[in-house]
Amino acid sequence: MINFNGNIAAQDDNVLTQNRAFLYGDGVFETLKIVNNKILFLEDHYFRLMASMRVVRMEIPMNFTMEYFEEQVLKLVNQKGISASARARITVFRNDGGLYLPKTNEVSYLIHATSLENTAYAINTNEYEVDLYKDFYVTKQLLSCIKTTNKMINVTGSIFAHENGLANCILVNDTKNVVEALQGNLFMVVGKKLITPPISEGCLNGIMRKQVLALAKKLEGIEVLEEIISPFDLQKADELFLTNVITGIQPITKYRKKEFTSDLAHLLVQKLNESISEN
């Protein structure tokens, strides 16, 4: 028996009782964008998920191929009638059993999906103010670079942003350098340089980060760098923007008293949409 919100019930009536993702954050996930019945950047998502499972020593099922991964996601969005434009999340978690030491490394997965309004990426021109979130720090380690179900710093940071009227917050690591935002990787434009923190600083190995780096390297006159960024550097920037697979590129309009342009962000969104339509 268990006590759930004051009600005594059979343990089997609540699937969370033994779920390791719920009890220990023992899970990894991918958030996907589907456009016209196609998963964008499928190969990148698949290989990042496989790498994440290996890092946390999950057993990868023999049938968990990229084709199976694609089939299962598209089966759901087609069943829901949202394959024209959708957001899907696949969460992989270790099966029930054990305490900190699991009884098995076998896994299960859960996919859920919701519809999105737009198919193409577009720049959001609304005011987008950010500030640093310093209550907790990101650690410079491999676990920080993969998407696990332990996202407490992102949750508490989002509450902080909401309470302070901010659109987002920028996270810093244990050496007080800039890492990323709550919902995406961070890019900084200084003159003709486009700079983003290296993975070694503890930032997520983002799928859209990878696309933007590749696109920017093809632009004439832009030097693309992966370098450490300090909070002080942000106020010297000409442009700041965030990237993730669902939003694409989100310009930051204000950080503290500094306001920013968004010229390169607009150009990169154009190039991003062109690259998707060609594939």
Tab-separated table of C-alpha atoms in Angstrom:
chain	number	residue	atom	x	y	z
A	1	MET	CA	0.000	0.000	0.000
A	2	ILE	CA	1.015	3.626	-0.511
A	3	ASN	CA	-0.195	7.016	0.682
A	4	PHE	CA	-0.825	9.309	-2.290
A	5	ASN	CA	-1.982	12.815	-1.322
A	6	GLY	CA	-3.619	11.470	1.841
A	7	ASN	CA	-5.328	8.519	0.177
A	8	ILE	CA	-4.268	4.955	0.942
A	9	ALA	CA	-4.176	2.933	-2.268
A	10	ALA	CA	-2.643	-0.194	-3.700
A	11	GLN	CA	0.962	0.339	-4.783
A	12	ASP	CA	0.168	-1.032	-8.242
A	13	ASP	CA	-2.387	1.749	-8.780
A	14	ASN	CA	0.391	4.347	-9.143
A	15	VAL	CA	2.979	3.823	-11.885
A	16	LEU	CA	5.377	6.307	-10.244
A	17	THR	CA	5.968	4.189	-7.128
A	18	GLN	CA	8.933	2.328	-8.602
A	19	ASN	CA	9.716	4.536	-11.632
A	20	ARG	CA	13.426	5.319	-11.562
A	21	ALA	CA	13.131	8.500	-13.631
A	22	PHE	CA	10.720	9.807	-10.972
A	23	LEU	CA	12.616	8.496	-7.943
A	24	TYR	CA	16.211	9.184	-8.961
A	25	GLY	CA	16.190	11.214	-12.183
A	26	ASP	CA	17.464	8.012	-13.830
A	27	GLY	CA	16.506	8.919	-17.380
A	28	VAL	CA	17.645	10.757	-20.499
A	29	PHE	CA	15.575	12.495	-23.147
A	30	GLU	CA	15.453	14.178	-26.533
A	31	THR	CA	13.111	16.969	-27.641
A	32	LEU	CA	12.340	16.822	-31.360
A	33	LYS	CA	10.728	19.024	-33.967
A	34	ILE	CA	8.665	17.340	-36.673
A	35	VAL	CA	7.855	19.216	-39.885
A	36	ASN	CA	5.807	17.690	-42.704
A	37	ASN	CA	6.077	14.212	-41.201
A	38	LYS	CA	9.862	14.460	-40.934
A	39	ILE	CA	12.009	14.647	-37.798
A	40	LEU	CA	14.448	17.520	-38.222
A	41	PHE	CA	18.103	16.620	-37.591
A	42	LEU	CA	17.105	12.994	-36.957
A	43	GLU	CA	20.602	11.546	-37.114
A	44	ASP	CA	22.009	14.109	-34.671
A	45	HIS	CA	19.209	13.439	-32.180
A	46	TYR	CA	19.543	9.679	-32.474
A	47	PHE	CA	23.299	9.583	-31.948
A	48	ARG	CA	23.112	12.045	-29.034
A	49	LEU	CA	20.488	9.840	-27.367
A	50	MET	CA	22.617	6.720	-27.872
A	51	ALA	CA	25.670	8.541	-26.483
A	52	SER	CA	23.670	9.733	-23.453
A	53	MET	CA	22.465	6.197	-22.738
A	54	ARG	CA	26.044	4.922	-22.898
A	55	VAL	CA	27.296	7.651	-20.555
A	56	VAL	CA	24.790	6.622	-17.858
A	57	ARG	CA	25.365	2.888	-18.553
A	58	MET	CA	21.916	2.042	-19.856
A	59	GLU	CA	21.530	-1.091	-21.949
A	60	ILE	CA	20.612	-0.135	-25.516
A	61	PRO	CA	17.975	-2.548	-26.910
A	62	MET	CA	18.960	-4.366	-30.101
A	63	ASN	CA	15.871	-3.038	-31.914
A	64	PHE	CA	16.590	0.574	-30.959
A	65	THR	CA	17.862	1.597	-34.377
A	66	MET	CA	17.496	5.044	-35.917
A	67	GLU	CA	14.732	3.681	-38.153
A	68	TYR	CA	12.864	2.317	-35.117
A	69	PHE	CA	13.326	5.607	-33.274
A	70	GLU	CA	11.891	7.502	-36.263
A	71	GLU	CA	9.028	5.051	-36.761
A	72	GLN	CA	7.848	5.234	-33.162
A	73	VAL	CA	7.853	9.054	-33.066
A	74	LEU	CA	6.060	9.432	-36.402
A	75	LYS	CA	3.514	6.756	-35.471
A	76	LEU	CA	2.429	8.897	-32.535
A	77	VAL	CA	2.269	12.256	-34.345
A	78	ASN	CA	0.355	10.693	-37.230
A	79	GLN	CA	-2.088	9.039	-34.836
A	80	LYS	CA	-2.669	12.473	-33.265
A	81	GLY	CA	-2.961	14.170	-36.665
A	82	ILE	CA	-0.190	16.677	-35.935
A	83	SER	CA	2.572	15.512	-38.291
A	84	ALA	CA	2.603	18.841	-40.203
A	85	SER	CA	4.285	20.593	-37.277
A	86	ALA	CA	4.848	19.050	-33.879
A	87	ARG	CA	7.066	18.893	-30.838
A	88	ALA	CA	7.833	15.443	-29.472
A	89	ARG	CA	9.796	14.247	-26.482
A	90	ILE	CA	11.198	10.762	-26.043
A	91	THR	CA	12.270	9.882	-22.504
A	92	VAL	CA	14.308	6.733	-21.914
A	93	PHE	CA	14.510	5.479	-18.332
A	94	ARG	CA	15.984	2.492	-16.544
A	95	ASN	CA	13.428	-0.116	-15.596
A	96	ASP	CA	12.020	-0.461	-12.064
A	97	GLY	CA	14.001	-2.048	-9.279
A	98	GLY	CA	16.758	-1.268	-6.824
A	99	LEU	CA	17.692	1.827	-4.901
A	100	TYR	CA	20.685	3.879	-6.069
A	101	LEU	CA	22.039	0.623	-7.465
A	102	PRO	CA	19.554	-0.514	-10.123
A	103	LYS	CA	18.523	-4.154	-10.412
A	104	THR	CA	18.777	-3.940	-14.189
A	105	ASN	CA	20.181	-1.666	-16.868
A	106	GLU	CA	17.332	-2.502	-19.231
A	107	VAL	CA	15.186	0.456	-20.274
A	108	SER	CA	11.716	1.562	-21.272
A	109	TYR	CA	10.729	4.677	-23.160
A	110	LEU	CA	7.861	7.152	-23.313
A	111	ILE	CA	7.041	9.438	-26.224
A	112	HIS	CA	4.566	12.303	-26.076
A	113	ALA	CA	3.859	15.020	-28.620
A	114	THR	CA	2.016	18.317	-29.047
A	115	SER	CA	1.246	20.412	-32.103
A	116	LEU	CA	3.213	23.528	-33.094
A	117	GLU	CA	1.828	26.524	-34.978
A	118	ASN	CA	4.609	27.136	-37.490
A	119	THR	CA	6.594	24.833	-39.733
A	120	ALA	CA	9.428	27.213	-40.620
A	121	TYR	CA	11.667	28.857	-38.033
A	122	ALA	CA	10.999	32.553	-37.446
A	123	ILE	CA	12.548	35.291	-35.338
A	124	ASN	CA	10.540	36.365	-32.316
A	125	THR	CA	10.872	40.160	-32.302
A	126	ASN	CA	9.297	40.677	-28.874
A	127	GLU	CA	11.345	42.111	-26.019
A	128	TYR	CA	13.494	39.364	-24.528
A	129	GLU	CA	15.361	40.371	-21.393
A	130	VAL	CA	17.696	38.055	-19.501
A	131	ASP	CA	19.940	38.118	-16.464
A	132	LEU	CA	22.299	35.749	-14.693
A	133	TYR	CA	20.979	32.994	-12.443
A	134	LYS	CA	23.493	32.500	-9.649
A	135	ASP	CA	21.610	30.565	-6.971
A	136	PHE	CA	23.066	27.322	-8.317
A	137	TYR	CA	25.923	26.553	-10.697
A	138	VAL	CA	26.400	24.146	-13.577
A	139	THR	CA	29.290	21.753	-12.999
A	140	LYS	CA	31.945	21.306	-15.672
A	141	GLN	CA	31.444	17.596	-16.268
A	142	LEU	CA	30.072	15.230	-18.916
A	143	LEU	CA	26.690	14.782	-17.184
A	144	SER	CA	26.013	18.499	-17.675
A	145	CYS	CA	26.371	18.084	-21.446
A	146	ILE	CA	23.632	15.462	-21.881
A	147	LYS	CA	19.875	15.754	-21.371
A	148	THR	CA	19.011	13.891	-18.181
A	149	THR	CA	15.702	14.028	-16.341
A	150	ASN	CA	17.412	15.850	-13.462
A	151	LYS	CA	16.778	19.475	-14.477
A	152	MET	CA	16.302	21.097	-11.071
A	153	ILE	CA	18.600	24.039	-11.867
A	154	ASN	CA	16.492	24.774	-14.966
A	155	VAL	CA	13.277	24.521	-12.959
A	156	THR	CA	14.392	26.798	-10.127
A	157	GLY	CA	15.987	29.183	-12.631
A	158	SER	CA	12.723	29.383	-14.578
A	159	ILE	CA	10.858	30.256	-11.388
A	160	PHE	CA	13.451	32.945	-10.645
A	161	ALA	CA	13.042	34.376	-14.169
A	162	HIS	CA	9.245	34.413	-13.824
A	163	GLU	CA	9.382	36.102	-10.430
A	164	ASN	CA	11.693	38.802	-11.795
A	165	GLY	CA	9.892	39.514	-15.064
A	166	LEU	CA	12.646	37.997	-17.217
A	167	ALA	CA	12.193	36.023	-20.415
A	168	ASN	CA	15.098	33.715	-19.549
A	169	CYS	CA	18.196	33.392	-17.411
A	170	ILE	CA	21.814	32.666	-18.224
A	171	LEU	CA	23.510	29.918	-16.238
A	172	VAL	CA	27.100	30.056	-15.024
A	173	ASN	CA	29.425	27.223	-14.058
A	174	ASP	CA	31.469	26.566	-10.948
A	175	THR	CA	34.273	28.785	-12.265
A	176	LYS	CA	31.736	31.631	-12.738
A	177	ASN	CA	31.880	31.578	-16.543
A	178	VAL	CA	28.809	31.720	-18.770
A	179	VAL	CA	27.486	28.312	-19.859
A	180	GLU	CA	24.086	28.564	-21.544
A	181	ALA	CA	20.517	29.724	-20.995
A	182	LEU	CA	17.765	27.826	-19.200
A	183	GLN	CA	16.295	26.644	-22.520
A	184	GLY	CA	19.125	26.712	-24.997
A	185	ASN	CA	22.730	27.343	-25.922
A	186	LEU	CA	24.111	30.877	-25.893
A	187	PHE	CA	25.879	32.706	-28.739
A	188	MET	CA	27.580	36.109	-28.566
A	189	VAL	CA	28.475	38.383	-31.472
A	190	VAL	CA	31.388	40.797	-31.019
A	191	GLY	CA	32.242	42.633	-34.213
A	192	LYS	CA	32.794	39.928	-36.827
A	193	LYS	CA	33.228	37.144	-34.259
A	194	LEU	CA	30.528	34.644	-33.308
A	195	ILE	CA	31.415	33.030	-29.987
A	196	THR	CA	29.788	30.236	-27.980
A	197	PRO	CA	31.114	28.450	-24.879
A	198	PRO	CA	32.884	25.121	-25.534
A	199	ILE	CA	31.263	21.884	-24.366
A	200	SER	CA	34.057	21.566	-21.782
A	201	GLU	CA	32.466	24.471	-19.854
A	202	GLY	CA	29.453	22.263	-19.031
A	203	CYS	CA	26.989	23.417	-21.678
A	204	LEU	CA	24.535	21.106	-23.394
A	205	ASN	CA	25.806	19.537	-26.588
A	206	GLY	CA	22.877	21.149	-28.383
A	207	ILE	CA	21.514	19.962	-31.722
A	208	MET	CA	20.656	23.494	-32.886
A	209	ARG	CA	24.020	24.685	-31.552
A	210	LYS	CA	25.652	22.273	-33.986
A	211	GLN	CA	23.521	23.506	-36.913
A	212	VAL	CA	24.245	27.175	-36.176
A	213	LEU	CA	27.984	26.589	-35.883
A	214	ALA	CA	28.001	24.815	-39.250
A	215	LEU	CA	25.915	27.502	-40.967
A	216	ALA	CA	27.946	30.387	-39.496
A	217	LYS	CA	31.215	28.858	-40.710
A	218	LYS	CA	29.919	29.192	-44.283
A	219	LEU	CA	29.256	32.935	-43.927
A	220	GLU	CA	31.861	35.210	-45.408
A	221	GLY	CA	33.528	37.575	-42.958
A	222	ILE	CA	32.356	35.766	-39.791
A	223	GLU	CA	34.905	34.144	-37.492
A	224	VAL	CA	33.344	31.319	-35.499
A	225	LEU	CA	34.894	30.533	-32.106
A	226	GLU	CA	34.217	28.220	-29.176
A	227	GLU	CA	35.697	30.183	-26.289
A	228	ILE	CA	35.099	30.823	-22.617
A	229	ILE	CA	32.700	33.733	-22.018
A	230	SER	CA	32.648	35.666	-18.741
A	231	PRO	CA	29.575	37.554	-17.508
A	232	PHE	CA	31.511	40.787	-18.108
A	233	ASP	CA	31.944	39.847	-21.784
A	234	LEU	CA	28.167	39.844	-22.297
A	235	GLN	CA	27.952	43.597	-21.791
A	236	LYS	CA	30.570	44.165	-24.516
A	237	ALA	CA	28.620	42.119	-27.090
A	238	ASP	CA	26.858	43.566	-30.125
A	239	GLU	CA	24.400	40.708	-30.240
A	240	LEU	CA	23.315	37.792	-28.040
A	241	PHE	CA	21.023	34.949	-29.020
A	242	LEU	CA	19.879	31.542	-27.824
A	243	THR	CA	19.375	28.358	-29.808
A	244	ASN	CA	17.266	25.246	-29.406
A	245	VAL	CA	15.514	22.856	-31.773
A	246	ILE	CA	11.977	24.043	-31.093
A	247	THR	CA	12.478	27.837	-31.207
A	248	GLY	CA	15.440	27.854	-33.567
A	249	ILE	CA	17.180	31.155	-32.794
A	250	GLN	CA	15.944	33.592	-30.153
A	251	PRO	CA	17.599	37.031	-30.014
A	252	ILE	CA	18.210	38.560	-26.586
A	253	THR	CA	17.137	42.210	-26.625
A	254	LYS	CA	18.432	43.240	-23.200
A	255	TYR	CA	20.894	42.081	-20.559
A	256	ARG	CA	21.010	44.396	-17.565
A	257	LYS	CA	21.376	47.892	-19.065
A	258	LYS	CA	22.755	46.754	-22.420
A	259	GLU	CA	20.481	46.417	-25.465
A	260	PHE	CA	21.433	44.368	-28.518
A	261	THR	CA	20.905	44.146	-32.262
A	262	SER	CA	19.827	40.926	-34.018
A	263	ASP	CA	21.225	41.183	-37.563
A	264	LEU	CA	23.217	37.948	-37.552
A	265	ALA	CA	20.378	36.063	-35.850
A	266	HIS	CA	18.024	37.072	-38.691
A	267	LEU	CA	20.520	35.969	-41.307
A	268	LEU	CA	21.134	32.634	-39.620
A	269	VAL	CA	17.407	31.883	-39.381
A	270	GLN	CA	17.128	32.506	-43.107
A	271	LYS	CA	20.056	30.156	-43.781
A	272	LEU	CA	18.600	27.578	-41.377
A	273	ASN	CA	15.260	27.467	-43.176
A	274	GLU	CA	17.018	27.225	-46.524
A	275	SER	CA	19.105	24.280	-45.326
A	276	ILE	CA	16.008	22.443	-44.071
A	277	SER	CA	14.081	22.952	-47.321
A	278	GLU	CA	17.039	21.572	-49.302
A	279	ASN	CA	17.127	18.332	-47.310
